[in-house]
Amino acid sequence: DAGVIQSPRHEVTEMGQEVTLRCKPISGHDYLFWYRQTMMRGLELLIYFNNNVPIDDSGMPEDRFSAKMPNASFSTLKIQPSEPRDSAVYFCASRPVGTGSPEAFFGQGTRLTVV
Amino acid sequence: GNSVTQMEGPVTLSEEAFLTINCTYTATGYPSLFWYVQYPGEGLQLLLKATKADDKGSNKGFEATYRKETTSFHLEKGSVQVSDSAVYFCALSESGGYNKLIFGAGTRLAVHP
């Protein structure tokens, strides 16, 4: 398996524009997580899904953020409208269900810059 | 709620020095504990884990022991290398139900020749 695939790797956009980040989890993994990483706040969990259903979105900072998982192989994180303070690295991770607390596998991240 | 606290970085060491990065946690029940490592420009990858009290996780010369009595999971390595320079994250996975991962703030390690 190619691992968790995120696109794009880098995104530069102007304030007010809509941004969509994409994630393809590892096949067969039931959990999908979206994290945001900044110098100031570290690694924050935004939302996670189990079997395509959002379980906890309490980390989503504002209504400008939304996430979907229409099927087991694809998820999006959308910011509309984007603001400079949204600049960060966004990571997607997936994890199988199983005993022994299986690890989460991370994508390489999308570096978002809002100017 | 559940949380993870790590020692602040950066930690700067000379090659072959001994490394300790402290990690303590607050959790209900019996969480699993992890150390992840992030190399520059990359995502996080699992370094080691422990799923119950007194378990020792180990990998690539790194070790950490799950201490329930002190709610700690300190990372150690006897002799660091320049290639170990990275950011290290301690994390816990809540027990039962939907077990999301909660991360500490991360500790940057810089190893000099």
PDB file of C-alpha atoms in Angstrom:
ATOM      1  CA  ASP A   1       0.000   0.000   0.000  1.00  0.00           C
ATOM      2  CA  ALA A   2       1.262   3.510  -0.779  1.00  0.00           C
ATOM      3  CA  GLY A   3       0.345   4.803   2.650  1.00  0.00           C
ATOM      4  CA  VAL A   4      -1.878   7.758   3.437  1.00  0.00           C
ATOM      5  CA  ILE A   5      -1.893  10.117   0.482  1.00  0.00           C
ATOM      6  CA  GLN A   6      -2.592  13.808   0.858  1.00  0.00           C
ATOM      7  CA  SER A   7      -2.949  16.427  -1.818  1.00  0.00           C
ATOM      8  CA  PRO A   8      -1.812  18.993  -2.522  1.00  0.00           C
ATOM      9  CA  ARG A   9       1.535  19.006  -0.672  1.00  0.00           C
ATOM     10  CA  HIS A  10       1.633  22.780  -0.733  1.00  0.00           C
ATOM     11  CA  GLU A  11      -1.142  25.312  -1.182  1.00  0.00           C
ATOM     12  CA  VAL A  12      -0.845  29.077  -1.317  1.00  0.00           C
ATOM     13  CA  THR A  13      -4.084  30.995  -1.502  1.00  0.00           C
ATOM     14  CA  GLU A  14      -5.418  34.468  -0.927  1.00  0.00           C
ATOM     15  CA  MET A  15      -7.513  35.386   2.053  1.00  0.00           C
ATOM     16  CA  GLY A  16     -11.196  34.788   1.408  1.00  0.00           C
ATOM     17  CA  GLN A  17     -10.678  31.974  -1.061  1.00  0.00           C
ATOM     18  CA  GLU A  18     -11.990  28.458  -0.588  1.00  0.00           C
ATOM     19  CA  VAL A  19      -9.414  25.773   0.098  1.00  0.00           C
ATOM     20  CA  THR A  20      -9.958  22.023  -0.175  1.00  0.00           C
ATOM     21  CA  LEU A  21      -7.492  19.514   1.203  1.00  0.00           C
ATOM     22  CA  ARG A  22      -7.738  15.890   0.200  1.00  0.00           C
ATOM     23  CA  CYS A  23      -6.850  12.603   1.823  1.00  0.00           C
ATOM     24  CA  LYS A  24      -6.835   8.993   0.728  1.00  0.00           C
ATOM     25  CA  PRO A  25      -6.470   6.676   3.737  1.00  0.00           C
ATOM     26  CA  ILE A  26      -4.861   3.268   3.720  1.00  0.00           C
ATOM     27  CA  SER A  27      -7.242   0.671   2.354  1.00  0.00           C
ATOM     28  CA  GLY A  28      -9.037  -1.218   5.105  1.00  0.00           C
ATOM     29  CA  HIS A  29      -8.489   1.381   7.805  1.00  0.00           C
ATOM     30  CA  ASP A  30     -11.667   2.294   9.647  1.00  0.00           C
ATOM     31  CA  TYR A  31     -10.545   5.486  11.362  1.00  0.00           C
ATOM     32  CA  LEU A  32      -9.532   8.724   9.682  1.00  0.00           C
ATOM     33  CA  PHE A  33      -8.184  11.757  11.527  1.00  0.00           C
ATOM     34  CA  TRP A  34      -7.492  15.335  10.479  1.00  0.00           C
ATOM     35  CA  TYR A  35      -4.849  17.237  12.463  1.00  0.00           C
ATOM     36  CA  ARG A  36      -3.483  20.752  12.213  1.00  0.00           C
ATOM     37  CA  GLN A  37       0.090  21.589  13.198  1.00  0.00           C
ATOM     38  CA  THR A  38       1.353  25.075  14.023  1.00  0.00           C
ATOM     39  CA  MET A  39       4.312  26.360  15.989  1.00  0.00           C
ATOM     40  CA  MET A  40       2.063  28.065  18.499  1.00  0.00           C
ATOM     41  CA  ARG A  41      -0.500  25.321  19.136  1.00  0.00           C
ATOM     42  CA  GLY A  42       1.346  22.148  18.228  1.00  0.00           C
ATOM     43  CA  LEU A  43      -0.649  19.223  16.838  1.00  0.00           C
ATOM     44  CA  GLU A  44      -4.403  19.680  17.178  1.00  0.00           C
ATOM     45  CA  LEU A  45      -7.041  17.078  16.383  1.00  0.00           C
ATOM     46  CA  LEU A  46      -9.703  18.731  14.252  1.00  0.00           C
ATOM     47  CA  ILE A  47     -12.088  15.874  13.515  1.00  0.00           C
ATOM     48  CA  TYR A  48     -12.135  12.125  13.157  1.00  0.00           C
ATOM     49  CA  PHE A  49     -14.281   9.573  11.383  1.00  0.00           C
ATOM     50  CA  ASN A  50     -15.101   5.944  12.003  1.00  0.00           C
ATOM     51  CA  ASN A  51     -16.468   3.995   9.049  1.00  0.00           C
ATOM     52  CA  ASN A  52     -17.022   7.287   7.199  1.00  0.00           C
ATOM     53  CA  VAL A  53     -19.123   8.754  10.033  1.00  0.00           C
ATOM     54  CA  PRO A  54     -17.859  11.849  11.892  1.00  0.00           C
ATOM     55  CA  ILE A  55     -17.411  10.904  15.529  1.00  0.00           C
ATOM     56  CA  ASP A  56     -15.934  14.015  17.100  1.00  0.00           C
ATOM     57  CA  ASP A  57     -15.626  17.407  15.436  1.00  0.00           C
ATOM     58  CA  SER A  58     -15.100  19.391  18.614  1.00  0.00           C
ATOM     59  CA  GLY A  59     -11.640  20.427  17.441  1.00  0.00           C
ATOM     60  CA  MET A  60     -12.893  22.170  14.319  1.00  0.00           C
ATOM     61  CA  PRO A  61     -12.059  25.795  15.065  1.00  0.00           C
ATOM     62  CA  GLU A  62     -14.924  27.551  13.335  1.00  0.00           C
ATOM     63  CA  ASP A  63     -17.848  27.095  11.007  1.00  0.00           C
ATOM     64  CA  ARG A  64     -15.506  28.043   8.190  1.00  0.00           C
ATOM     65  CA  PHE A  65     -14.068  24.544   8.516  1.00  0.00           C
ATOM     66  CA  SER A  66     -15.906  21.472   7.284  1.00  0.00           C
ATOM     67  CA  ALA A  67     -14.900  17.888   6.626  1.00  0.00           C
ATOM     68  CA  LYS A  68     -16.509  15.067   4.731  1.00  0.00           C
ATOM     69  CA  MET A  69     -15.857  11.438   4.091  1.00  0.00           C
ATOM     70  CA  PRO A  70     -18.144  10.331   1.271  1.00  0.00           C
ATOM     71  CA  ASN A  71     -16.608   6.863   1.083  1.00  0.00           C
ATOM     72  CA  ALA A  72     -13.977   4.703   2.726  1.00  0.00           C
ATOM     73  CA  SER A  73     -11.218   5.839   0.404  1.00  0.00           C
ATOM     74  CA  PHE A  74     -11.566   9.609   0.376  1.00  0.00           C
ATOM     75  CA  SER A  75     -11.935  12.548   2.724  1.00  0.00           C
ATOM     76  CA  THR A  76     -11.822  16.314   2.316  1.00  0.00           C
ATOM     77  CA  LEU A  77     -11.201  19.211   4.661  1.00  0.00           C
ATOM     78  CA  LYS A  78     -12.573  22.492   3.392  1.00  0.00           C
ATOM     79  CA  ILE A  79     -11.958  26.010   4.622  1.00  0.00           C
ATOM     80  CA  GLN A  80     -14.288  28.682   3.310  1.00  0.00           C
ATOM     81  CA  PRO A  81     -13.430  31.527   3.488  1.00  0.00           C
ATOM     82  CA  SER A  82      -9.767  31.085   4.353  1.00  0.00           C
ATOM     83  CA  GLU A  83      -7.895  33.486   6.639  1.00  0.00           C
ATOM     84  CA  PRO A  84      -4.157  34.055   7.252  1.00  0.00           C
ATOM     85  CA  ARG A  85      -4.426  32.445  10.710  1.00  0.00           C
ATOM     86  CA  ASP A  86      -5.401  29.191   8.995  1.00  0.00           C
ATOM     87  CA  SER A  87      -1.835  28.889   7.717  1.00  0.00           C
ATOM     88  CA  ALA A  88      -0.499  25.592   9.051  1.00  0.00           C
ATOM     89  CA  VAL A  89       0.415  22.063   8.076  1.00  0.00           C
ATOM     90  CA  TYR A  90      -2.643  19.833   7.900  1.00  0.00           C
ATOM     91  CA  PHE A  91      -2.168  16.115   8.405  1.00  0.00           C
ATOM     92  CA  CYS A  92      -4.458  13.249   7.659  1.00  0.00           C
ATOM     93  CA  ALA A  93      -3.984   9.924   9.435  1.00  0.00           C
ATOM     94  CA  SER A  94      -5.724   6.567   9.261  1.00  0.00           C
ATOM     95  CA  ARG A  95      -5.877   3.643  11.621  1.00  0.00           C
ATOM     96  CA  PRO A  96      -7.349   0.169  11.541  1.00  0.00           C
ATOM     97  CA  VAL A  97      -9.661  -1.254  14.137  1.00  0.00           C
ATOM     98  CA  GLY A  98      -8.013  -4.023  16.076  1.00  0.00           C
ATOM     99  CA  THR A  99      -6.662  -5.274  19.346  1.00  0.00           C
ATOM    100  CA  GLY A 100      -3.427  -4.042  20.827  1.00  0.00           C
ATOM    101  CA  SER A 101      -4.031  -0.415  19.926  1.00  0.00           C
ATOM    102  CA  PRO A 102      -2.826  -0.366  16.345  1.00  0.00           C
ATOM    103  CA  GLU A 103      -0.822   2.637  15.297  1.00  0.00           C
ATOM    104  CA  ALA A 104      -2.063   5.540  13.227  1.00  0.00           C
ATOM    105  CA  PHE A 105      -0.357   6.156   9.890  1.00  0.00           C
ATOM    106  CA  PHE A 106       0.169   9.732   8.824  1.00  0.00           C
ATOM    107  CA  GLY A 107       0.305  11.334   5.419  1.00  0.00           C
ATOM    108  CA  GLN A 108       3.058  13.777   4.555  1.00  0.00           C
ATOM    109  CA  GLY A 109       0.806  16.732   5.167  1.00  0.00           C
ATOM    110  CA  THR A 110      -0.411  19.747   3.245  1.00  0.00           C
ATOM    111  CA  ARG A 111       1.352  23.008   3.984  1.00  0.00           C
ATOM    112  CA  LEU A 112      -1.245  25.754   3.655  1.00  0.00           C
ATOM    113  CA  THR A 113      -0.278  29.396   3.372  1.00  0.00           C
ATOM    114  CA  VAL A 114      -3.025  32.002   3.303  1.00  0.00           C
ATOM    115  CA  VAL A 115      -1.809  35.448   2.272  1.00  0.00           C
TER     116      VAL A 115
ATOM    117  CA  GLY B   1     -10.193  15.487  29.887  1.00  0.00           C
ATOM    118  CA  ASN B   2      -7.319  13.321  28.759  1.00  0.00           C
ATOM    119  CA  SER B   3      -4.036  15.054  28.051  1.00  0.00           C
ATOM    120  CA  VAL B   4      -0.316  14.558  27.470  1.00  0.00           C
ATOM    121  CA  THR B   5       2.448  16.801  28.781  1.00  0.00           C
ATOM    122  CA  GLN B   6       5.978  16.714  27.391  1.00  0.00           C
ATOM    123  CA  MET B   7       9.138  18.483  28.417  1.00  0.00           C
ATOM    124  CA  GLU B   8       9.747  21.623  26.433  1.00  0.00           C
ATOM    125  CA  GLY B   9      12.471  21.736  23.860  1.00  0.00           C
ATOM    126  CA  PRO B  10      14.620  22.194  22.133  1.00  0.00           C
ATOM    127  CA  VAL B  11      16.913  19.551  23.521  1.00  0.00           C
ATOM    128  CA  THR B  12      20.450  19.918  22.213  1.00  0.00           C
ATOM    129  CA  LEU B  13      22.922  17.073  22.655  1.00  0.00           C
ATOM    130  CA  SER B  14      26.278  15.952  21.366  1.00  0.00           C
ATOM    131  CA  GLU B  15      26.524  12.711  19.451  1.00  0.00           C
ATOM    132  CA  GLU B  16      26.667   9.626  21.719  1.00  0.00           C
ATOM    133  CA  ALA B  17      25.078  11.463  24.645  1.00  0.00           C
ATOM    134  CA  PHE B  18      22.245   9.947  26.688  1.00  0.00           C
ATOM    135  CA  LEU B  19      18.744  11.148  25.868  1.00  0.00           C
ATOM    136  CA  THR B  20      15.688  11.467  28.081  1.00  0.00           C
ATOM    137  CA  ILE B  21      12.483  13.176  26.997  1.00  0.00           C
ATOM    138  CA  ASN B  22       9.882  13.282  29.747  1.00  0.00           C
ATOM    139  CA  CYS B  23       6.227  12.557  29.115  1.00  0.00           C
ATOM    140  CA  THR B  24       3.362  12.398  31.604  1.00  0.00           C
ATOM    141  CA  TYR B  25      -0.289  11.843  30.917  1.00  0.00           C
ATOM    142  CA  THR B  26      -3.737  12.292  32.398  1.00  0.00           C
ATOM    143  CA  ALA B  27      -6.334   9.737  31.401  1.00  0.00           C
ATOM    144  CA  THR B  28      -9.248   7.746  32.655  1.00  0.00           C
ATOM    145  CA  GLY B  29      -9.149   4.022  32.284  1.00  0.00           C
ATOM    146  CA  TYR B  30      -6.193   2.267  30.708  1.00  0.00           C
ATOM    147  CA  PRO B  31      -4.871   4.140  27.693  1.00  0.00           C
ATOM    148  CA  SER B  32      -2.238   2.921  25.289  1.00  0.00           C
ATOM    149  CA  LEU B  33       0.862   5.092  24.987  1.00  0.00           C
ATOM    150  CA  PHE B  34       2.950   5.965  21.952  1.00  0.00           C
ATOM    151  CA  TRP B  35       6.015   7.854  20.850  1.00  0.00           C
ATOM    152  CA  TYR B  36       5.954   9.267  17.334  1.00  0.00           C
ATOM    153  CA  VAL B  37       8.839  10.932  15.503  1.00  0.00           C
ATOM    154  CA  GLN B  38       8.654  13.630  12.836  1.00  0.00           C
ATOM    155  CA  TYR B  39      11.635  14.256  10.585  1.00  0.00           C
ATOM    156  CA  PRO B  40      11.849  17.599   8.746  1.00  0.00           C
ATOM    157  CA  GLY B  41       9.241  17.954   6.028  1.00  0.00           C
ATOM    158  CA  GLU B  42       7.596  14.649   6.802  1.00  0.00           C
ATOM    159  CA  GLY B  43       4.551  13.305   8.599  1.00  0.00           C
ATOM    160  CA  LEU B  44       4.644  11.570  11.944  1.00  0.00           C
ATOM    161  CA  GLN B  45       5.693   7.944  12.157  1.00  0.00           C
ATOM    162  CA  LEU B  46       5.407   5.532  15.026  1.00  0.00           C
ATOM    163  CA  LEU B  47       8.601   5.021  17.005  1.00  0.00           C
ATOM    164  CA  LEU B  48       7.329   2.705  19.754  1.00  0.00           C
ATOM    165  CA  LYS B  49       4.279   1.915  21.835  1.00  0.00           C
ATOM    166  CA  ALA B  50       3.100   0.234  25.045  1.00  0.00           C
ATOM    167  CA  THR B  51      -0.414  -0.962  25.664  1.00  0.00           C
ATOM    168  CA  LYS B  52      -0.471  -1.807  29.374  1.00  0.00           C
ATOM    169  CA  ALA B  53       1.228  -0.934  32.625  1.00  0.00           C
ATOM    170  CA  ASP B  54       4.879  -1.991  32.959  1.00  0.00           C
ATOM    171  CA  ASP B  55       5.164  -2.715  29.238  1.00  0.00           C
ATOM    172  CA  LYS B  56       8.371  -1.499  27.632  1.00  0.00           C
ATOM    173  CA  GLY B  57       8.294  -0.341  24.042  1.00  0.00           C
ATOM    174  CA  SER B  58      11.544  -0.277  22.102  1.00  0.00           C
ATOM    175  CA  ASN B  59      12.751   0.475  18.601  1.00  0.00           C
ATOM    176  CA  LYS B  60      15.958   1.753  16.972  1.00  0.00           C
ATOM    177  CA  GLY B  61      17.681   1.954  20.359  1.00  0.00           C
ATOM    178  CA  PHE B  62      14.891   4.020  21.901  1.00  0.00           C
ATOM    179  CA  GLU B  63      12.946   2.727  24.906  1.00  0.00           C
ATOM    180  CA  ALA B  64      10.010   3.829  27.030  1.00  0.00           C
ATOM    181  CA  THR B  65       8.269   2.097  29.930  1.00  0.00           C
ATOM    182  CA  TYR B  66       4.581   2.535  30.744  1.00  0.00           C
ATOM    183  CA  ARG B  67       4.498   3.586  34.422  1.00  0.00           C
ATOM    184  CA  LYS B  68       0.946   3.743  35.687  1.00  0.00           C
ATOM    185  CA  GLU B  69       1.928   4.709  39.233  1.00  0.00           C
ATOM    186  CA  THR B  70       3.638   7.875  38.001  1.00  0.00           C
ATOM    187  CA  THR B  71       1.487   8.247  34.830  1.00  0.00           C
ATOM    188  CA  SER B  72       4.662   8.559  32.791  1.00  0.00           C
ATOM    189  CA  PHE B  73       6.139   7.254  29.554  1.00  0.00           C
ATOM    190  CA  HIS B  74       9.610   8.788  29.306  1.00  0.00           C
ATOM    191  CA  LEU B  75      11.634   8.246  26.128  1.00  0.00           C
ATOM    192  CA  GLU B  76      15.282   7.232  26.486  1.00  0.00           C
ATOM    193  CA  LYS B  77      18.210   6.384  24.259  1.00  0.00           C
ATOM    194  CA  GLY B  78      21.663   5.483  25.454  1.00  0.00           C
ATOM    195  CA  SER B  79      23.661   7.026  22.618  1.00  0.00           C
ATOM    196  CA  VAL B  80      22.086   9.468  20.197  1.00  0.00           C
ATOM    197  CA  GLN B  81      23.184  10.045  16.623  1.00  0.00           C
ATOM    198  CA  VAL B  82      22.956  13.091  14.392  1.00  0.00           C
ATOM    199  CA  SER B  83      20.300  11.230  12.409  1.00  0.00           C
ATOM    200  CA  ASP B  84      18.052  11.198  15.496  1.00  0.00           C
ATOM    201  CA  SER B  85      17.513  14.944  15.153  1.00  0.00           C
ATOM    202  CA  ALA B  86      13.745  15.329  14.821  1.00  0.00           C
ATOM    203  CA  VAL B  87      10.623  16.279  16.750  1.00  0.00           C
ATOM    204  CA  TYR B  88       9.333  13.635  19.153  1.00  0.00           C
ATOM    205  CA  PHE B  89       5.674  13.399  20.167  1.00  0.00           C
ATOM    206  CA  CYS B  90       4.227  11.479  23.063  1.00  0.00           C
ATOM    207  CA  ALA B  91       0.630  10.368  22.565  1.00  0.00           C
ATOM    208  CA  LEU B  92      -2.114   8.379  24.186  1.00  0.00           C
ATOM    209  CA  SER B  93      -5.011   6.427  22.815  1.00  0.00           C
ATOM    210  CA  GLU B  94      -8.078   6.430  24.994  1.00  0.00           C
ATOM    211  CA  SER B  95      -9.306   3.085  26.194  1.00  0.00           C
ATOM    212  CA  GLY B  96     -12.616   1.744  25.046  1.00  0.00           C
ATOM    213  CA  GLY B  97     -15.004   3.026  22.418  1.00  0.00           C
ATOM    214  CA  TYR B  98     -13.721   5.362  19.763  1.00  0.00           C
ATOM    215  CA  ASN B  99     -10.081   5.621  20.718  1.00  0.00           C
ATOM    216  CA  LYS B 100      -8.746   8.856  19.283  1.00  0.00           C
ATOM    217  CA  LEU B 101      -5.079   9.785  19.600  1.00  0.00           C
ATOM    218  CA  ILE B 102      -4.143  12.730  21.810  1.00  0.00           C
ATOM    219  CA  PHE B 103      -0.665  14.212  21.302  1.00  0.00           C
ATOM    220  CA  GLY B 104       1.690  16.199  23.451  1.00  0.00           C
ATOM    221  CA  ALA B 105       3.209  19.439  22.165  1.00  0.00           C
ATOM    222  CA  GLY B 106       6.308  17.739  20.792  1.00  0.00           C
ATOM    223  CA  THR B 107       9.971  18.063  21.762  1.00  0.00           C
ATOM    224  CA  ARG B 108      12.562  19.085  19.223  1.00  0.00           C
ATOM    225  CA  LEU B 109      15.873  17.221  19.488  1.00  0.00           C
ATOM    226  CA  ALA B 110      19.031  18.523  17.843  1.00  0.00           C
ATOM    227  CA  VAL B 111      22.110  16.292  17.909  1.00  0.00           C
ATOM    228  CA  HIS B 112      25.472  17.784  16.968  1.00  0.00           C
ATOM    229  CA  PRO B 113      28.584  15.887  15.858  1.00  0.00           C
TER     230      PRO B 113
END
